[in-house]
Short mmCIF file of C-alpha atoms in Angstrom, two decimals:
data_model
loop_
_atom_site.label_atom_id
_atom_site.label_comp_id
_atom_site.label_asym_id
_atom_site.label_seq_id
_atom_site.Cartn_x
_atom_site.Cartn_y
_atom_site.Cartn_z
CA MET A 8 50.26 100.50 4.86
CA GLU A 9 47.24 98.91 3.34
CA LEU A 10 46.90 95.12 3.26
CA PRO A 11 46.45 93.74 -0.23
CA ALA A 12 42.84 92.96 -1.12
CA LEU A 13 41.87 89.29 -1.41
CA SER A 14 39.54 87.80 -3.91
CA LEU A 15 36.60 85.81 -2.62
CA TYR A 16 38.22 82.65 -3.91
CA GLU A 17 41.45 83.50 -2.09
CA LEU A 18 39.55 84.16 1.13
CA ASN A 19 37.58 80.94 0.85
CA ASN A 20 40.79 79.11 0.06
CA LEU A 21 42.36 80.47 3.25
CA VAL A 22 39.28 79.40 5.24
CA ARG A 23 39.49 75.98 3.66
CA GLY A 24 43.11 75.67 4.70
CA VAL A 25 42.43 76.80 8.27
CA ILE A 26 39.52 74.37 8.63
CA ALA A 27 41.56 71.53 7.15
CA ASP A 28 44.44 72.23 9.53
CA THR A 29 42.26 72.89 12.60
CA PHE A 30 39.61 70.19 12.14
CA SER A 31 41.62 67.39 10.62
CA GLN A 32 40.01 64.71 12.83
CA ARG A 33 36.49 63.29 12.52
CA PHE A 34 33.60 64.12 14.87
CA TRP A 35 30.51 62.22 16.01
CA ILE A 36 27.50 64.54 15.87
CA ARG A 37 23.80 64.24 16.74
CA ALA A 38 21.37 65.77 14.24
CA GLU A 39 18.15 65.31 12.33
CA MET A 40 18.32 64.48 8.65
CA SER A 41 16.41 66.70 6.23
CA ASP A 42 16.01 66.93 2.47
CA VAL A 43 17.69 63.58 1.80
CA ARG A 44 18.34 63.14 -1.94
CA CYS A 45 20.35 60.67 -4.04
CA ASN A 46 21.64 61.46 -7.52
CA GLN A 47 22.17 59.15 -10.46
CA ASN A 48 25.78 58.52 -9.46
CA GLY A 49 24.73 57.07 -6.12
CA HIS A 50 25.90 60.02 -4.05
CA CYS A 51 23.60 61.15 -1.24
CA TYR A 52 23.09 64.83 -0.42
CA LEU A 53 21.18 66.02 2.61
CA GLU A 54 20.93 68.64 5.32
CA PHE A 55 21.60 68.17 9.00
CA ILE A 56 19.47 70.31 11.29
CA GLU A 57 19.01 70.79 15.01
CA LYS A 58 15.86 72.20 16.64
CA ASP A 59 15.31 73.90 19.95
CA SER A 60 14.04 72.11 23.05
CA ASN A 61 10.43 72.57 21.89
CA ASN A 62 11.31 70.82 18.64
CA LYS A 63 9.96 73.75 16.62
CA THR A 64 12.66 76.25 15.69
CA ILE A 65 15.80 75.27 13.76
CA ILE A 66 18.83 76.55 15.62
CA ALA A 67 21.61 75.01 13.47
CA LYS A 68 21.95 73.74 9.92
CA ALA A 69 24.71 72.22 7.76
CA ARG A 70 24.90 70.65 4.34
CA GLY A 71 25.96 67.01 4.26
CA SER A 72 27.15 64.52 1.69
CA ILE A 73 27.75 60.79 1.59
CA TRP A 74 29.77 59.55 -1.34
CA SER A 75 28.41 56.57 -3.23
CA ASN A 76 31.03 54.04 -2.11
CA VAL A 77 30.19 54.80 1.54
CA PHE A 78 26.46 55.35 1.03
CA ARG A 79 25.80 51.88 -0.45
CA MET A 80 27.13 50.13 2.65
CA LEU A 81 25.97 52.72 5.19
CA LYS A 82 22.36 52.75 3.92
CA ALA A 83 22.06 48.94 3.88
CA TYR A 84 23.59 48.64 7.33
CA PHE A 85 21.38 51.35 8.82
CA GLU A 86 18.13 49.99 7.36
CA SER A 87 18.80 46.38 8.33
CA GLU A 88 19.58 47.41 11.91
CA THR A 89 16.77 49.89 12.43
CA GLY A 90 14.07 48.58 10.12
CA GLN A 91 13.69 52.17 8.91
CA ALA A 92 14.30 53.78 5.55
CA PHE A 93 17.27 56.13 5.42
CA ALA A 94 15.07 59.18 4.96
CA SER A 95 14.29 62.67 6.15
CA GLY A 96 12.97 63.16 9.67
CA LEU A 97 15.17 60.62 11.43
CA LYS A 98 17.52 61.61 14.19
CA VAL A 99 20.96 60.10 13.67
CA LEU A 100 24.39 59.86 15.21
CA VAL A 101 26.93 60.15 12.38
CA GLN A 102 30.69 60.42 12.10
CA VAL A 103 31.65 63.36 9.89
CA SER A 104 34.61 65.24 8.67
CA ILE A 105 34.41 69.00 8.19
CA GLU A 106 35.01 70.31 4.70
CA PHE A 107 35.04 73.71 3.13
CA HIS A 108 34.98 74.27 -0.59
CA GLU A 109 35.69 77.58 -2.27
CA LEU A 110 32.54 77.25 -4.41
CA TYR A 111 30.15 75.15 -2.30
CA GLY A 112 31.10 76.39 1.13
CA TYR A 113 30.86 74.58 4.44
CA SER A 114 29.63 70.96 4.53
CA LEU A 115 29.89 67.73 6.48
CA ASN A 116 31.08 64.55 4.83
CA VAL A 117 29.57 61.43 6.45
CA HIS A 118 31.82 58.41 7.02
CA ASP A 119 29.89 56.25 9.51
CA ILE A 120 26.58 55.99 11.36
CA ASP A 121 25.46 54.47 14.67
CA PRO A 122 21.99 52.85 14.17
CA SER A 123 21.56 52.27 17.90
CA TYR A 124 21.14 56.00 18.43
CA THR A 125 18.29 56.15 15.90
CA LEU A 126 16.70 53.07 17.39
CA GLY A 127 16.86 54.72 20.79
CA ASP A 128 15.27 57.85 19.41
CA GLN A 129 12.55 55.86 17.68
CA ALA A 130 11.92 53.89 20.84
CA LYS A 131 11.74 57.18 22.73
CA ASN A 132 9.30 58.51 20.15
CA ARG A 133 7.13 55.39 20.40
CA THR A 134 7.24 55.63 24.18
CA LEU A 135 6.07 59.25 24.05
CA ILE A 136 3.22 58.37 21.68
CA ILE A 137 2.14 55.41 23.83
CA LYS A 138 2.30 57.58 26.95
CA GLN A 139 0.16 60.24 25.29
CA LEU A 140 -2.42 57.65 24.21
CA GLU A 141 -2.44 56.21 27.72
CA GLU A 142 -2.91 59.65 29.31
CA GLU A 143 -5.81 60.29 26.94
CA GLY A 144 -7.38 57.00 28.06
CA VAL A 145 -7.58 55.47 24.58
CA LEU A 146 -4.61 53.07 24.52
CA ASP A 147 -6.62 49.91 25.32
CA LEU A 148 -10.04 50.94 24.00
CA ASN A 149 -9.90 48.75 20.91
CA LYS A 150 -8.59 45.76 22.88
CA GLU A 151 -11.63 46.00 25.15
CA LEU A 152 -14.08 45.57 22.26
CA PRO A 153 -15.62 42.07 22.07
CA LEU A 154 -14.91 40.21 18.85
CA ALA A 155 -18.13 38.70 17.50
CA LYS A 156 -18.41 34.93 18.00
CA ILE A 157 -18.96 34.50 14.27
CA ALA A 158 -16.63 37.23 12.95
CA ASN A 159 -16.85 36.54 9.21
CA ARG A 160 -17.72 39.98 7.78
CA ILE A 161 -14.30 41.52 7.34
CA ALA A 162 -13.31 45.00 6.17
CA VAL A 163 -9.78 44.77 4.77
CA ILE A 164 -7.39 47.71 4.51
CA SER A 165 -4.54 46.82 2.19
CA SER A 166 -2.95 47.52 -1.14
CA PRO A 167 -5.01 45.63 -3.74
CA THR A 168 -1.84 44.49 -5.51
CA ALA A 169 -0.06 43.23 -2.39
CA ALA A 170 0.80 39.54 -2.36
CA GLY A 171 -0.11 39.51 1.32
CA TYR A 172 -3.70 40.51 0.50
CA GLU A 173 -4.01 37.65 -1.98
CA ASP A 174 -2.55 35.20 0.56
CA PHE A 175 -5.05 36.45 3.15
CA CYS A 176 -8.04 35.92 0.84
CA ASN A 177 -6.86 32.48 -0.30
CA GLN A 178 -6.35 31.35 3.28
CA LEU A 179 -9.89 32.37 4.25
CA THR A 180 -11.54 30.97 1.11
CA ASN A 181 -9.82 27.59 1.28
CA ASN A 182 -10.07 26.92 5.01
CA LYS A 183 -10.44 23.18 5.66
CA ASP A 184 -13.53 23.60 7.85
CA GLY A 185 -15.50 25.29 5.08
CA PHE A 186 -16.34 28.45 7.06
CA ILE A 187 -17.73 31.26 4.92
CA PHE A 188 -16.12 34.72 5.06
CA TYR A 189 -17.32 37.94 3.42
CA ASN A 190 -14.42 40.30 2.68
CA LYS A 191 -14.56 43.87 1.43
CA LEU A 192 -11.35 45.60 0.37
CA PHE A 193 -10.80 49.27 1.21
CA PRO A 194 -7.67 50.11 -0.80
CA ALA A 195 -4.92 52.11 0.89
CA ILE A 196 -1.28 53.03 0.42
CA MET A 197 0.73 50.85 2.77
CA GLN A 198 4.20 52.40 2.50
CA GLY A 199 5.68 55.84 2.24
CA ASP A 200 4.72 59.27 3.51
CA ARG A 201 1.06 58.92 2.50
CA THR A 202 0.44 55.71 4.50
CA GLU A 203 -0.97 57.42 7.58
CA GLN A 204 -3.41 59.61 5.66
CA SER A 205 -4.47 56.77 3.33
CA ILE A 206 -5.27 54.28 6.13
CA ILE A 207 -7.21 56.88 8.12
CA ALA A 208 -9.25 57.68 4.99
CA ALA A 209 -10.01 53.95 4.58
CA LEU A 210 -11.16 53.78 8.21
CA ASP A 211 -13.50 56.69 7.57
CA ARG A 212 -15.06 54.84 4.61
CA ILE A 213 -15.53 51.72 6.72
CA TYR A 214 -17.16 53.78 9.48
CA GLU A 215 -19.84 54.91 7.02
CA ASN A 216 -20.92 51.23 6.66
CA ILE A 217 -19.94 50.02 10.12
CA ASP A 218 -23.05 47.85 10.62
CA LYS A 219 -21.97 45.62 7.72
CA PHE A 220 -18.73 44.42 9.35
CA ASP A 221 -17.57 42.46 12.39
CA ALA A 222 -13.90 43.49 12.32
CA VAL A 223 -11.26 45.49 10.45
CA VAL A 224 -8.06 43.89 9.17
CA ILE A 225 -5.02 46.02 8.35
CA ILE A 226 -2.52 43.95 6.37
CA ARG A 227 0.62 44.95 4.58
CA GLY A 228 2.76 41.99 3.59
CA GLY A 229 5.55 42.15 1.10
CA GLY A 230 6.66 45.74 1.70
CA ALA A 231 10.08 46.84 2.85
CA THR A 232 10.73 46.64 6.57
CA SER A 233 12.14 50.13 6.34
CA ASP A 234 8.65 51.53 5.73
CA LEU A 235 7.35 50.57 9.18
CA SER A 236 7.86 54.06 10.60
CA SER A 237 4.47 54.99 9.09
CA PHE A 238 2.84 52.68 11.62
CA ASP A 239 4.44 54.49 14.57
CA SER A 240 2.11 57.43 13.95
CA TYR A 241 0.14 59.09 16.73
CA LEU A 242 -2.77 60.06 14.45
CA LEU A 243 -3.07 56.57 12.97
CA ALA A 244 -2.79 54.94 16.39
CA ALA A 245 -5.38 57.30 17.92
CA ASN A 246 -7.85 56.61 15.09
CA CYS A 247 -7.42 52.86 15.38
CA ALA A 248 -7.55 52.84 19.19
CA GLN A 249 -10.91 54.64 19.15
CA PHE A 250 -12.42 52.79 16.19
CA PRO A 251 -15.70 51.05 17.18
CA LEU A 252 -14.80 47.71 15.54
CA PRO A 253 -11.98 45.36 16.60
CA ILE A 254 -8.86 45.98 14.50
CA ILE A 255 -6.53 43.10 13.65
CA THR A 256 -3.08 43.91 12.26
CA GLY A 257 -0.77 41.83 10.12
CA ILE A 258 1.81 44.19 8.67
CA GLY A 259 4.51 41.56 8.17
CA HIS A 260 7.39 42.11 10.55
CA GLU A 261 9.19 40.28 13.31
CA ARG A 262 10.68 43.13 15.29
CA ASP A 263 9.12 44.96 18.23
CA ASP A 264 5.48 45.94 17.83
CA THR A 265 4.68 49.23 16.13
CA VAL A 266 2.39 51.66 17.92
CA LEU A 267 -0.42 50.48 15.61
CA ASP A 268 0.15 46.89 16.77
CA ILE A 269 0.08 48.00 20.40
CA VAL A 270 -3.32 49.73 20.15
CA ALA A 271 -4.91 47.09 17.90
CA HIS A 272 -7.34 44.51 19.26
CA THR A 273 -5.13 41.66 17.99
CA ARG A 274 -1.69 41.61 16.39
CA ALA A 275 -0.51 38.88 14.01
CA LYS A 276 2.84 38.72 12.21
CA THR A 277 1.58 38.30 8.63
CA PRO A 278 -1.62 38.51 6.58
CA THR A 279 -1.74 34.71 6.50
CA ALA A 280 -1.47 34.64 10.29
CA VAL A 281 -4.40 37.08 10.49
CA ALA A 282 -6.51 34.74 8.33
CA GLU A 283 -5.51 31.78 10.53
CA PHE A 284 -6.54 33.75 13.62
CA LEU A 285 -10.01 34.50 12.17
CA ILE A 286 -10.50 30.87 11.12
CA LYS A 287 -9.41 29.63 14.55
CA HIS A 288 -11.73 32.12 16.26
CA ILE A 289 -14.77 30.86 14.35
CA TYR A 290 -13.67 27.24 14.87
CA GLU A 291 -13.51 27.82 18.62
CA SER A 292 -16.93 29.50 18.55
CA ALA A 293 -18.37 26.63 16.52
CA SER A 294 -16.81 24.09 18.90
CA GLU A 295 -18.29 25.98 21.83
CA LEU A 296 -21.74 25.91 20.20
CA ILE A 297 -21.39 22.17 19.51
CA ASP A 298 -20.37 21.61 23.14
CA ILE A 299 -23.42 23.59 24.29
CA GLN A 300 -25.64 21.57 21.94
CA ASP A 301 -24.20 18.28 23.21
CA SER A 302 -24.60 19.46 26.78
CA ILE A 303 -28.25 20.40 26.19
CA ILE A 304 -28.94 17.02 24.55
CA PHE A 305 -27.19 15.17 27.37
CA GLU A 306 -28.97 17.10 30.11
CA THR A 307 -32.32 16.72 28.32
CA ASN A 308 -31.89 12.96 27.97
CA LYS A 309 -30.75 12.72 31.57
CA ARG A 310 -33.79 14.69 32.72
CA LEU A 311 -36.12 12.57 30.61
CA ILE A 312 -34.66 9.38 32.10
CA GLU A 313 -35.03 10.79 35.61
CA GLU A 314 -38.61 11.85 34.98
CA ALA A 315 -39.42 8.47 33.41
CA THR A 316 -38.01 6.73 36.49
CA ILE A 317 -40.12 8.95 38.76
CA LEU A 318 -43.22 8.25 36.68
CA ASN A 319 -42.60 4.49 36.76
CA THR A 320 -42.19 4.66 40.52
CA LEU A 321 -45.43 6.61 40.86
CA VAL A 322 -47.24 4.19 38.59
CA THR A 323 -46.00 1.23 40.63
CA LYS A 324 -46.81 2.96 43.89
CA TYR A 325 -50.30 4.11 43.01
CA SER A 326 -51.41 1.18 40.85
CA TYR A 327 -52.24 -0.83 43.98
CA ILE A 328 -54.22 2.03 45.43
CA ILE A 329 -56.03 2.48 42.14
CA LYS A 330 -56.78 -1.23 41.95
CA ASP A 331 -58.10 -1.31 45.55
CA ARG A 332 -60.21 1.78 44.99
CA THR A 333 -61.45 0.41 41.69
CA LYS A 334 -62.41 -2.87 43.36
CA ASP A 335 -64.34 -1.00 46.07
CA GLN A 336 -66.08 1.11 43.51
CA LEU A 337 -66.98 -1.95 41.44
CA ASN A 338 -68.43 -3.64 44.52
CA LYS A 339 -70.45 -0.55 45.27
CA LEU A 340 -71.59 -0.44 41.65
CA ASP A 341 -72.61 -4.11 41.84
CA ILE A 342 -74.66 -3.43 44.99
CA ILE A 343 -76.29 -0.35 43.48
CA SER A 344 -76.92 -2.24 40.25
CA GLU A 345 -78.55 -5.09 42.21
CA LYS A 346 -80.69 -2.61 44.13
CA ILE A 347 -81.75 -0.90 40.92
CA LYS A 348 -82.50 -4.26 39.36
CA ASN A 349 -84.64 -5.38 42.34
CA ALA A 350 -86.40 -2.04 42.50
CA ALA A 351 -87.17 -2.24 38.80
CA ILE A 352 -88.55 -5.76 39.23
CA ARG A 353 -90.76 -4.59 42.08
CA VAL A 354 -92.02 -1.63 40.07
CA LEU A 355 -92.75 -3.87 37.11
CA GLN A 356 -94.57 -6.38 39.32
CA ASP A 357 -96.65 -3.62 40.89
CA GLN A 358 -97.54 -2.22 37.48
CA LYS A 359 -98.39 -5.73 36.32
CA HIS A 360 -100.79 -6.19 39.24
CA ILE A 361 -102.40 -2.83 38.49
CA LEU A 362 -102.77 -3.72 34.83
CA GLU A 363 -104.23 -7.12 35.70
CA SER A 364 -106.74 -5.48 38.08
CA LYS A 365 -107.75 -2.97 35.41
CA GLU A 366 -107.94 -5.75 32.86
CA GLN A 367 -110.27 -7.72 35.16
CA TYR A 368 -112.38 -4.63 35.80
CA ILE A 369 -112.66 -3.84 32.12
CA GLU A 370 -113.48 -7.43 31.29
CA HIS A 371 -116.04 -7.63 34.09
CA ASN A 372 -117.74 -4.43 32.93
CA SER A 373 -117.55 -5.10 29.23
CA PRO A 374 -120.83 -4.85 27.21
CA GLU A 375 -120.80 -8.61 26.55
CA ASN A 376 -120.79 -9.44 30.28
CA ILE A 377 -123.48 -6.82 31.00
CA LEU A 378 -125.72 -8.26 28.24
CA LYS A 379 -125.21 -11.74 29.72
CA LYS A 380 -126.73 -10.43 32.95
CA GLY A 381 -130.07 -9.74 31.16
CA TYR A 382 -129.53 -6.17 30.17
CA THR A 383 -130.24 -4.99 26.59
CA LEU A 384 -128.71 -2.29 24.41
CA THR A 385 -130.97 -0.18 22.16
CA LEU A 386 -129.50 1.47 19.07
CA SER A 387 -130.91 3.90 16.55
CA GLY A 388 -128.59 3.52 13.65
CA LYS A 389 -125.24 3.50 15.34
CA LYS A 390 -126.31 5.69 18.26
CA ILE A 391 -127.02 4.18 21.69
CA ILE A 392 -130.50 5.19 22.96
CA LYS A 393 -130.15 6.23 26.58
CA SER A 394 -133.71 7.69 27.08
CA LYS A 395 -137.11 7.74 25.38
CA ALA A 396 -136.35 11.22 24.17
CA GLY A 397 -133.80 9.69 21.91
CA VAL A 398 -136.48 8.17 19.61
CA LYS A 399 -139.62 9.32 17.82
CA LYS A 400 -142.53 7.79 16.05
CA GLY A 401 -141.57 5.96 12.88
CA ASP A 402 -137.91 5.28 13.95
CA ASN A 403 -136.44 1.88 13.37
CA ILE A 404 -134.55 0.73 16.42
CA VAL A 405 -132.46 -2.36 17.21
CA THR A 406 -132.52 -4.06 20.53
CA ARG A 407 -129.39 -6.13 21.24
CA PHE A 408 -129.48 -9.12 23.60
CA ALA A 409 -126.70 -11.41 24.72
CA ASP A 410 -127.76 -13.98 22.17
CA GLY A 411 -128.88 -11.71 19.25
CA GLU A 412 -130.76 -8.63 18.04
CA VAL A 413 -134.44 -7.62 17.37
CA GLU A 414 -135.53 -4.81 15.06
CA SER A 415 -138.61 -2.74 16.04
CA LEU A 416 -140.70 0.15 14.66
CA VAL A 417 -141.66 2.93 17.06
CA LYS A 418 -145.51 3.64 16.87
#
């Protein structure tokens, strides 16, 4: 006897009844959320999937739904506890009831969620990323970079419309010490699925002009806490860890550090806190320079005083010696001077005697004295006649005596 044929609806209705009778209780299941969508009525539809141990191949899948009255409370509770958006890619622990509909088939209706499971999974994921970075030897590379003493050329990665970016700029511009900062904005998307790619692209643009900057600031400010999962990215962390300039983060959250915070050179809570850090850093550098200047001035003055004291001591010590030596030298000079004076007098006296002798000789042998002795002097014109050859017949000659002259004619 043949069994009566069932319509598909009748079969599905039987299955629905069996499932309802067999699985009347609720179950807690572990799964990964996928294709999370909300409609205009506030209902949430998604898929639950499970992958193999290599996290590559899907080995189980089920449709899921969360009705609006449950979803409003469940979503708010989950996001406040985890700091993550209720979105695809998260692993969750949810309480579900099993449903089967003649038209829509098998599905899971979500009634509750345990955020601690997701937090544990996220912590596990962060731990794995940090471990990988550590094994690759890049985890602390950025922290080891020295921050310039005067770090005032800042490359800023932020959304240009973020209130946090404006707060950051105002804080730097209006610092009470009057330090000058030069900021250059490299716009990036700071929330959502494109955050990782956008920030890495901004880092690449900064790298092209790396000599123009002292540090990189990544600030978020004002975004939803649930968007922080983007900063637990291996690729973003690896890029920042190996970037050749110090990276300072201020992505505006109070909970545990993201992986980006962990690899960054310095982590601050907010964009304003980042600005305060940079101002304080320059203030400390300026104070250090002032201390060095004061120290140099003090040591210089101290050295000058010490050297002046030494010089005064030397002057006092050697002034007596100098005076004694000077006195000796003066005495010697006096003696030498006296000797020179006496020698000069003697030379002058000797020369005087010689001159007097010559004067007497000249006077004794002068023509006047010779004529007085009876000698005569014969002249022809103005020439003295020394022999008879000096005259001829007809010459007029003059004979000079001591008491006069006589003219004669030579015959």
